[in-house]
mmCIF file of N, CA and C in Angstrom:
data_model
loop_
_atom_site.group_PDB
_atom_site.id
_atom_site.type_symbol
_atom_site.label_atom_id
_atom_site.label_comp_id
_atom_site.label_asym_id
_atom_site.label_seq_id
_atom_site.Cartn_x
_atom_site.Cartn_y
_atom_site.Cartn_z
ATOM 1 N N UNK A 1 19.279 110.456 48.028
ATOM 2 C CA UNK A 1 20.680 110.700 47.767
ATOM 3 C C UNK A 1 21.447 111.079 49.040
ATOM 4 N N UNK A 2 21.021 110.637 50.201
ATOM 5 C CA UNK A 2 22.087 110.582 51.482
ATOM 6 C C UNK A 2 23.396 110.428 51.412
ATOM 7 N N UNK A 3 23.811 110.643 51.379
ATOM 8 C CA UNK A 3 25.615 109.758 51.701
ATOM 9 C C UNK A 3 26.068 110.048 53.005
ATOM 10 N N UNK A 4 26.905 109.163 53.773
ATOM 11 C CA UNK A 4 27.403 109.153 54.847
ATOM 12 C C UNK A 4 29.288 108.747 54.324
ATOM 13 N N UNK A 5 29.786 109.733 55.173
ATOM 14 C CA UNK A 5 31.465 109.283 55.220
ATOM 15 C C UNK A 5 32.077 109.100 56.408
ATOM 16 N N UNK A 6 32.668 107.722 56.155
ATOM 17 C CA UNK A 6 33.061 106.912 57.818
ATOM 18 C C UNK A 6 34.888 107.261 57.248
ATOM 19 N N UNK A 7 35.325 108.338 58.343
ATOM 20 C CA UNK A 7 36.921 107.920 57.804
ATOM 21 C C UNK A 7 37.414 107.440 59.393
ATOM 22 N N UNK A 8 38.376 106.870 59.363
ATOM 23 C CA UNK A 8 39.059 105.776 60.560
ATOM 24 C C UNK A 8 40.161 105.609 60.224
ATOM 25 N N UNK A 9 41.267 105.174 61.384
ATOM 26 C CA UNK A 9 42.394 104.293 60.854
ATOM 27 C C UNK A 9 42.805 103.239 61.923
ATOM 28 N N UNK A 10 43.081 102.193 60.863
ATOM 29 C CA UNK A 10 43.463 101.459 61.699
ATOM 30 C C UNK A 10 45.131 101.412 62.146
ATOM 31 N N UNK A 11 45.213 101.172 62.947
ATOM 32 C CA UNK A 11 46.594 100.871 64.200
ATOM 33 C C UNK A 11 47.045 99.952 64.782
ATOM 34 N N UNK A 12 47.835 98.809 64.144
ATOM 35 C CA UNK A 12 48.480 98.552 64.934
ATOM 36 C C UNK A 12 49.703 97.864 65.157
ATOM 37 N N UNK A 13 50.265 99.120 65.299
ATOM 38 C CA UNK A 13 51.637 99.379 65.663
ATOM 39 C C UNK A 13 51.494 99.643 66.787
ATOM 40 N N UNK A 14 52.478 99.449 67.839
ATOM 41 C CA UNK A 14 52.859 99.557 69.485
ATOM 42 C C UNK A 14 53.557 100.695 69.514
ATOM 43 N N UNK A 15 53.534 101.280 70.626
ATOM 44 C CA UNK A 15 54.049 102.560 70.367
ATOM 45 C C UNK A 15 56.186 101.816 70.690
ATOM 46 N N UNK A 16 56.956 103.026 70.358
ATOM 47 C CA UNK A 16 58.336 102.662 70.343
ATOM 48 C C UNK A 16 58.522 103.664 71.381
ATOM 49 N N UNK A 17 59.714 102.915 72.331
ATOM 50 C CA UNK A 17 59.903 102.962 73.883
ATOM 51 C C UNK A 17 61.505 103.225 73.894
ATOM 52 N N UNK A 18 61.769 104.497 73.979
ATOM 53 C CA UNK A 18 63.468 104.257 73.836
ATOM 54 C C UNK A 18 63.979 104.972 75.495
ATOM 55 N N UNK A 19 65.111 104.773 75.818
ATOM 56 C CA UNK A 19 65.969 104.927 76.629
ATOM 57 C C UNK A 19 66.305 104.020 77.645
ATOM 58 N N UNK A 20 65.547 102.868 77.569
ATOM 59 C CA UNK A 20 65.253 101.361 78.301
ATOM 60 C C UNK A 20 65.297 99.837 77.451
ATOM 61 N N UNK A 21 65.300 99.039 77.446
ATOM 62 C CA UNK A 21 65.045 98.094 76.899
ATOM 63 C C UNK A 21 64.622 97.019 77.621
ATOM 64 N N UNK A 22 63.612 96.003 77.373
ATOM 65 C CA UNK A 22 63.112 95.354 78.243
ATOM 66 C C UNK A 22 64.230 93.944 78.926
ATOM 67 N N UNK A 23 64.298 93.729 80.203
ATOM 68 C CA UNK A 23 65.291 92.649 80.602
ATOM 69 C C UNK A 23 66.569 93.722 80.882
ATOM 70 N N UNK A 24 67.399 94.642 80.567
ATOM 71 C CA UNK A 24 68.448 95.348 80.863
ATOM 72 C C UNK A 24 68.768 96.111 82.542
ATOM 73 N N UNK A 25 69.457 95.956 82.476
ATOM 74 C CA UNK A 25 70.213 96.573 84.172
ATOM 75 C C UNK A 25 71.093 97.921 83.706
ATOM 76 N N UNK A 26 70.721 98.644 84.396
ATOM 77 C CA UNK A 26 71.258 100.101 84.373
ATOM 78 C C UNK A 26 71.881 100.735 85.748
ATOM 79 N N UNK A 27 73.209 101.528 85.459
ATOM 80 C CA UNK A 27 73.757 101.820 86.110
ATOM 81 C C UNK A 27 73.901 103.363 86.804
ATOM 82 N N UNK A 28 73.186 104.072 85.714
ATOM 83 C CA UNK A 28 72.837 105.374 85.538
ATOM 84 C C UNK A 28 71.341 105.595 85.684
ATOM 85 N N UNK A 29 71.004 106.716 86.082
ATOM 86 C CA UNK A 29 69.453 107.730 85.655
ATOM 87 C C UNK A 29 69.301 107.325 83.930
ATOM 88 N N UNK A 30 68.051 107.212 83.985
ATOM 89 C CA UNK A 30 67.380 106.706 82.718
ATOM 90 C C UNK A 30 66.873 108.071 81.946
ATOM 91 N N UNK A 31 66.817 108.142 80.963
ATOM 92 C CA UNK A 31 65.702 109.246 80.400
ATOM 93 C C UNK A 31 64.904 108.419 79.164
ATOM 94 N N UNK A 32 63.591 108.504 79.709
ATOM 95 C CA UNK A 32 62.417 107.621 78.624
ATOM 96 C C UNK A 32 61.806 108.219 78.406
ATOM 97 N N UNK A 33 61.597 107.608 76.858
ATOM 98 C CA UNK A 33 60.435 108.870 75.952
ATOM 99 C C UNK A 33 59.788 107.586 75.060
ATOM 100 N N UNK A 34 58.345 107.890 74.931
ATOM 101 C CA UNK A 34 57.845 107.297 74.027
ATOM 102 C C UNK A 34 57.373 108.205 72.702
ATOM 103 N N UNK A 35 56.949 107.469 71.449
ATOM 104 C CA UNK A 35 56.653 108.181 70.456
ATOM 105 C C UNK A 35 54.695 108.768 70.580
ATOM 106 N N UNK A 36 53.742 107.824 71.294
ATOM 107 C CA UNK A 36 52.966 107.905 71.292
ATOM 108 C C UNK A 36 52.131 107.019 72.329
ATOM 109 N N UNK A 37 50.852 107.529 72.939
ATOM 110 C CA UNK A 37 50.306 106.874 74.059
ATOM 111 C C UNK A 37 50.486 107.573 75.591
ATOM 112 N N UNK A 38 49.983 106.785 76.590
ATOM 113 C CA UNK A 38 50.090 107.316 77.915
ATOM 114 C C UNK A 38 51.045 106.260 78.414
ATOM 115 N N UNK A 39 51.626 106.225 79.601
ATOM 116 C CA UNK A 39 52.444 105.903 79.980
ATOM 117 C C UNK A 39 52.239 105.800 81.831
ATOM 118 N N UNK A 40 52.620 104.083 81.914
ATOM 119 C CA UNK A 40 52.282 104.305 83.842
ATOM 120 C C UNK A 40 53.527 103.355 83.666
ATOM 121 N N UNK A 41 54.713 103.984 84.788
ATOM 122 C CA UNK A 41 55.726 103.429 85.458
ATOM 123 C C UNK A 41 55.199 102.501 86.627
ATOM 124 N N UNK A 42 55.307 101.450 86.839
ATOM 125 C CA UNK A 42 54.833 100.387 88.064
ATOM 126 C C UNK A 42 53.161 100.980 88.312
ATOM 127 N N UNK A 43 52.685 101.812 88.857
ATOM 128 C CA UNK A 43 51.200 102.263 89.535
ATOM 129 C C UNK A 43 51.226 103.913 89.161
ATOM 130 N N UNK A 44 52.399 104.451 88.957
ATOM 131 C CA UNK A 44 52.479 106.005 88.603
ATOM 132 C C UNK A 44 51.980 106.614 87.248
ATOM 133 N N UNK A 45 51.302 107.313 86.624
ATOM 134 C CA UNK A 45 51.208 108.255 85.243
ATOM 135 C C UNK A 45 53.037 108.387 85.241
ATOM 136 N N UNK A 46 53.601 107.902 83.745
ATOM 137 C CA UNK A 46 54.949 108.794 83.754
ATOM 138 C C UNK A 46 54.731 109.451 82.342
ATOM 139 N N UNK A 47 55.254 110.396 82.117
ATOM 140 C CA UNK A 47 55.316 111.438 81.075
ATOM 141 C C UNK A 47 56.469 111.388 80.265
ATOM 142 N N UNK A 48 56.200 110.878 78.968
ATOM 143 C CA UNK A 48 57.713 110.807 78.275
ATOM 144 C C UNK A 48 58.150 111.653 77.754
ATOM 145 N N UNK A 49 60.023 111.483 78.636
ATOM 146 C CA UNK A 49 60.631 112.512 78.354
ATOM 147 C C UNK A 49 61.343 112.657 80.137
ATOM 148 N N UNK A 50 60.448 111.717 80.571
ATOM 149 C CA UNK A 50 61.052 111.822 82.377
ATOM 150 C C UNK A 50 62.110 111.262 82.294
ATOM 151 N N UNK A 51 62.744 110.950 83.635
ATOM 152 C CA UNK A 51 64.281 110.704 84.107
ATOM 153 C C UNK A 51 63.804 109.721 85.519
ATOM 154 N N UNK A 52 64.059 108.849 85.193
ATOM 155 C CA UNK A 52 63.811 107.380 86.225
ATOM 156 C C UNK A 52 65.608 107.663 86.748
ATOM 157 N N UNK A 53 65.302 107.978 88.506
ATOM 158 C CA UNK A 53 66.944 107.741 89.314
ATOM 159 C C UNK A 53 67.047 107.189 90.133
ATOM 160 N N UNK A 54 65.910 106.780 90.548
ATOM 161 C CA UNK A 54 65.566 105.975 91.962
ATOM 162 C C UNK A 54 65.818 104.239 91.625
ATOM 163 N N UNK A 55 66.905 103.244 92.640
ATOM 164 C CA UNK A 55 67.429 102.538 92.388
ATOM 165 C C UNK A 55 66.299 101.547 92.579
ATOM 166 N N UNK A 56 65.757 101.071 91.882
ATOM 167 C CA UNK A 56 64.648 99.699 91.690
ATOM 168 C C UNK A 56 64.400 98.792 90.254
ATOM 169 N N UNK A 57 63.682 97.935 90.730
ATOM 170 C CA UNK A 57 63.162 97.415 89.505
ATOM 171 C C UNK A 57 61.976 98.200 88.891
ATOM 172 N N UNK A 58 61.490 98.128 87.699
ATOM 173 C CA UNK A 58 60.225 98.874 87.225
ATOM 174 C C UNK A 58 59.805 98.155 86.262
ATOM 175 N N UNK A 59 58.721 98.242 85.710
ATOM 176 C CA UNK A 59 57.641 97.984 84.852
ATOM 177 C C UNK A 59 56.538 99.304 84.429
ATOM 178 N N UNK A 60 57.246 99.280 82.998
ATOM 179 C CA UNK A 60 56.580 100.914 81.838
ATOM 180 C C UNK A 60 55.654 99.716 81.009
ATOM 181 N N UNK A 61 54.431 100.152 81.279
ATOM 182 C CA UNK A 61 53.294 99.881 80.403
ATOM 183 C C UNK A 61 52.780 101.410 79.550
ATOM 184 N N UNK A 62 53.457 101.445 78.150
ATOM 185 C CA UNK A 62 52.665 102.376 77.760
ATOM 186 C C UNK A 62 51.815 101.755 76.646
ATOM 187 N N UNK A 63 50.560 102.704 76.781
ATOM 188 C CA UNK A 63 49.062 102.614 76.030
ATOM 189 C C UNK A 63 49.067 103.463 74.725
ATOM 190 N N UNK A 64 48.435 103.107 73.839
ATOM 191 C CA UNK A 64 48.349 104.479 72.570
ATOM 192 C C UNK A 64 46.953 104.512 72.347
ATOM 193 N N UNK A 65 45.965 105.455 71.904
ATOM 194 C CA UNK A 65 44.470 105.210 71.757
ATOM 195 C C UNK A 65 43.970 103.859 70.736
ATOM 196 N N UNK A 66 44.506 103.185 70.414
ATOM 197 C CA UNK A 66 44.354 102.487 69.615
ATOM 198 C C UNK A 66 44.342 100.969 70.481
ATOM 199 N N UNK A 67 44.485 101.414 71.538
ATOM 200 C CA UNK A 67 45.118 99.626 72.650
ATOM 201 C C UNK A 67 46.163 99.234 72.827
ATOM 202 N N UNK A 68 46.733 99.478 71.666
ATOM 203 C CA UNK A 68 48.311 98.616 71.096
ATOM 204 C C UNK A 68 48.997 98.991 72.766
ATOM 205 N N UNK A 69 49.975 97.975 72.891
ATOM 206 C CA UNK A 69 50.407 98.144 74.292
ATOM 207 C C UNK A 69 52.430 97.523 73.941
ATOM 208 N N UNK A 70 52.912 98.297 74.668
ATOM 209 C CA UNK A 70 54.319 97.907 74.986
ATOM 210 C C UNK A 70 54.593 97.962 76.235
ATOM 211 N N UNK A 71 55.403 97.154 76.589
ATOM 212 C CA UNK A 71 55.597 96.376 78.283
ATOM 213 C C UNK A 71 57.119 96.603 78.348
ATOM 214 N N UNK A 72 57.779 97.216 79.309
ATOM 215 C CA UNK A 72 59.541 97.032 79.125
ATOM 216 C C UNK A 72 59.430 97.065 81.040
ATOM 217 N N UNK A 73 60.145 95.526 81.136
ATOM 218 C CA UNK A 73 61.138 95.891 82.790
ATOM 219 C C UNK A 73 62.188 96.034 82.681
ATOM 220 N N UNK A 74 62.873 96.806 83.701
ATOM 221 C CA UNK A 74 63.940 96.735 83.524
ATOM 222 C C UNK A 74 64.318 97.239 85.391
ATOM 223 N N UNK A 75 65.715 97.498 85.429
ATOM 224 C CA UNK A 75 66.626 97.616 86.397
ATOM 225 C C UNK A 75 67.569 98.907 86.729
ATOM 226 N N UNK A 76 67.568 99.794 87.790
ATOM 227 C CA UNK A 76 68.779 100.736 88.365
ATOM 228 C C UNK A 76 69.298 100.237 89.361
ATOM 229 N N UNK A 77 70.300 99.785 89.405
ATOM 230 C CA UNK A 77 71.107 99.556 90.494
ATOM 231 C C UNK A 77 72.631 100.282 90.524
ATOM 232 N N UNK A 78 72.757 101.349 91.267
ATOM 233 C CA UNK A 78 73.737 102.140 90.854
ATOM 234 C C UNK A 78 74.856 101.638 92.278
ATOM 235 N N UNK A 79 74.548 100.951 92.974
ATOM 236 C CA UNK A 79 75.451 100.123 93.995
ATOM 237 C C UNK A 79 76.164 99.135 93.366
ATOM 238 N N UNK A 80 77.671 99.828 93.844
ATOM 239 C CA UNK A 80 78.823 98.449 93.281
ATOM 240 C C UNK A 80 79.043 97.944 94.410
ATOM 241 N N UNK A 81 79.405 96.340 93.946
ATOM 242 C CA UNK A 81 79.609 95.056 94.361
ATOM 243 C C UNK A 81 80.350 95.488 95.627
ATOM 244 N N UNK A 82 80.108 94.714 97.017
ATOM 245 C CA UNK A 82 81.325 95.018 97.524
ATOM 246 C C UNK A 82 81.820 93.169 97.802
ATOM 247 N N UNK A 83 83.607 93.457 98.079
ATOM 248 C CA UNK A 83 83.769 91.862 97.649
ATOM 249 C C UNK A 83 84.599 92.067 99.561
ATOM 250 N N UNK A 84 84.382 90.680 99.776
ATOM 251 C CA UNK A 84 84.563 90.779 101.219
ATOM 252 C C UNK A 84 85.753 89.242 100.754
ATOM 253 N N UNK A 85 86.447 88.929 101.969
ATOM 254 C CA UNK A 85 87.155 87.983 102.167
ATOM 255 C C UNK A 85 88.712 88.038 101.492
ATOM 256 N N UNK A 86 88.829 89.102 100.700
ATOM 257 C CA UNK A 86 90.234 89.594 100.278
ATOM 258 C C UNK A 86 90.801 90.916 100.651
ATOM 259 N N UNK A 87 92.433 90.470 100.966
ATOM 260 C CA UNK A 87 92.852 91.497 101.677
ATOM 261 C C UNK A 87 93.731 91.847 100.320
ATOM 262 N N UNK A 88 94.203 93.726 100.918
ATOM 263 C CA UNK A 88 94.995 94.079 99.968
ATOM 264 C C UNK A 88 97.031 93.658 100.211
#
């Protein structure tokens, strides 16, 4: 009369990635938070809930224990246009 109990769950759902959206250009400091998982900005650990201000492109790969993976690039470019060849 052994019994064994296997409890598990399965997952998979990706974790949800807000304050970015993938493909978007930003003009401002970012603040990103995920709901669940680890999180690497380009080669860095980022911690959600940080503040991206530094003007570049990036790539957020966050992980959840389960594998499930979400990918967002995106853009800060807080430099406006300058327009040359017209006078006032």
């Amino acid at each position: 009369n052994n019994t064994t109990t296997v409890i598990f769950t399965i997952d998979k759902t990706a974790p949800i990635v807000t304050g970015v959206e993938h493909g978007k250009s930003y003009n401002d400091n970012r603040t990103i938070s995920f709901n669940e998982g680890t999180g690497i900005l380009d080669t860095t650990p980022f911690t959600s809930g940080s503040t991206v201000t530094a003007e570049g492109t990036y790539s957020l790969v966050v992980t959840d224990d389960a594998g499930n993976v979400t990918t967002l690039g995106f853009t800060i470019d807080k430099t406006a246009p300058i327009v040359t060849g017209v006078e006032d």
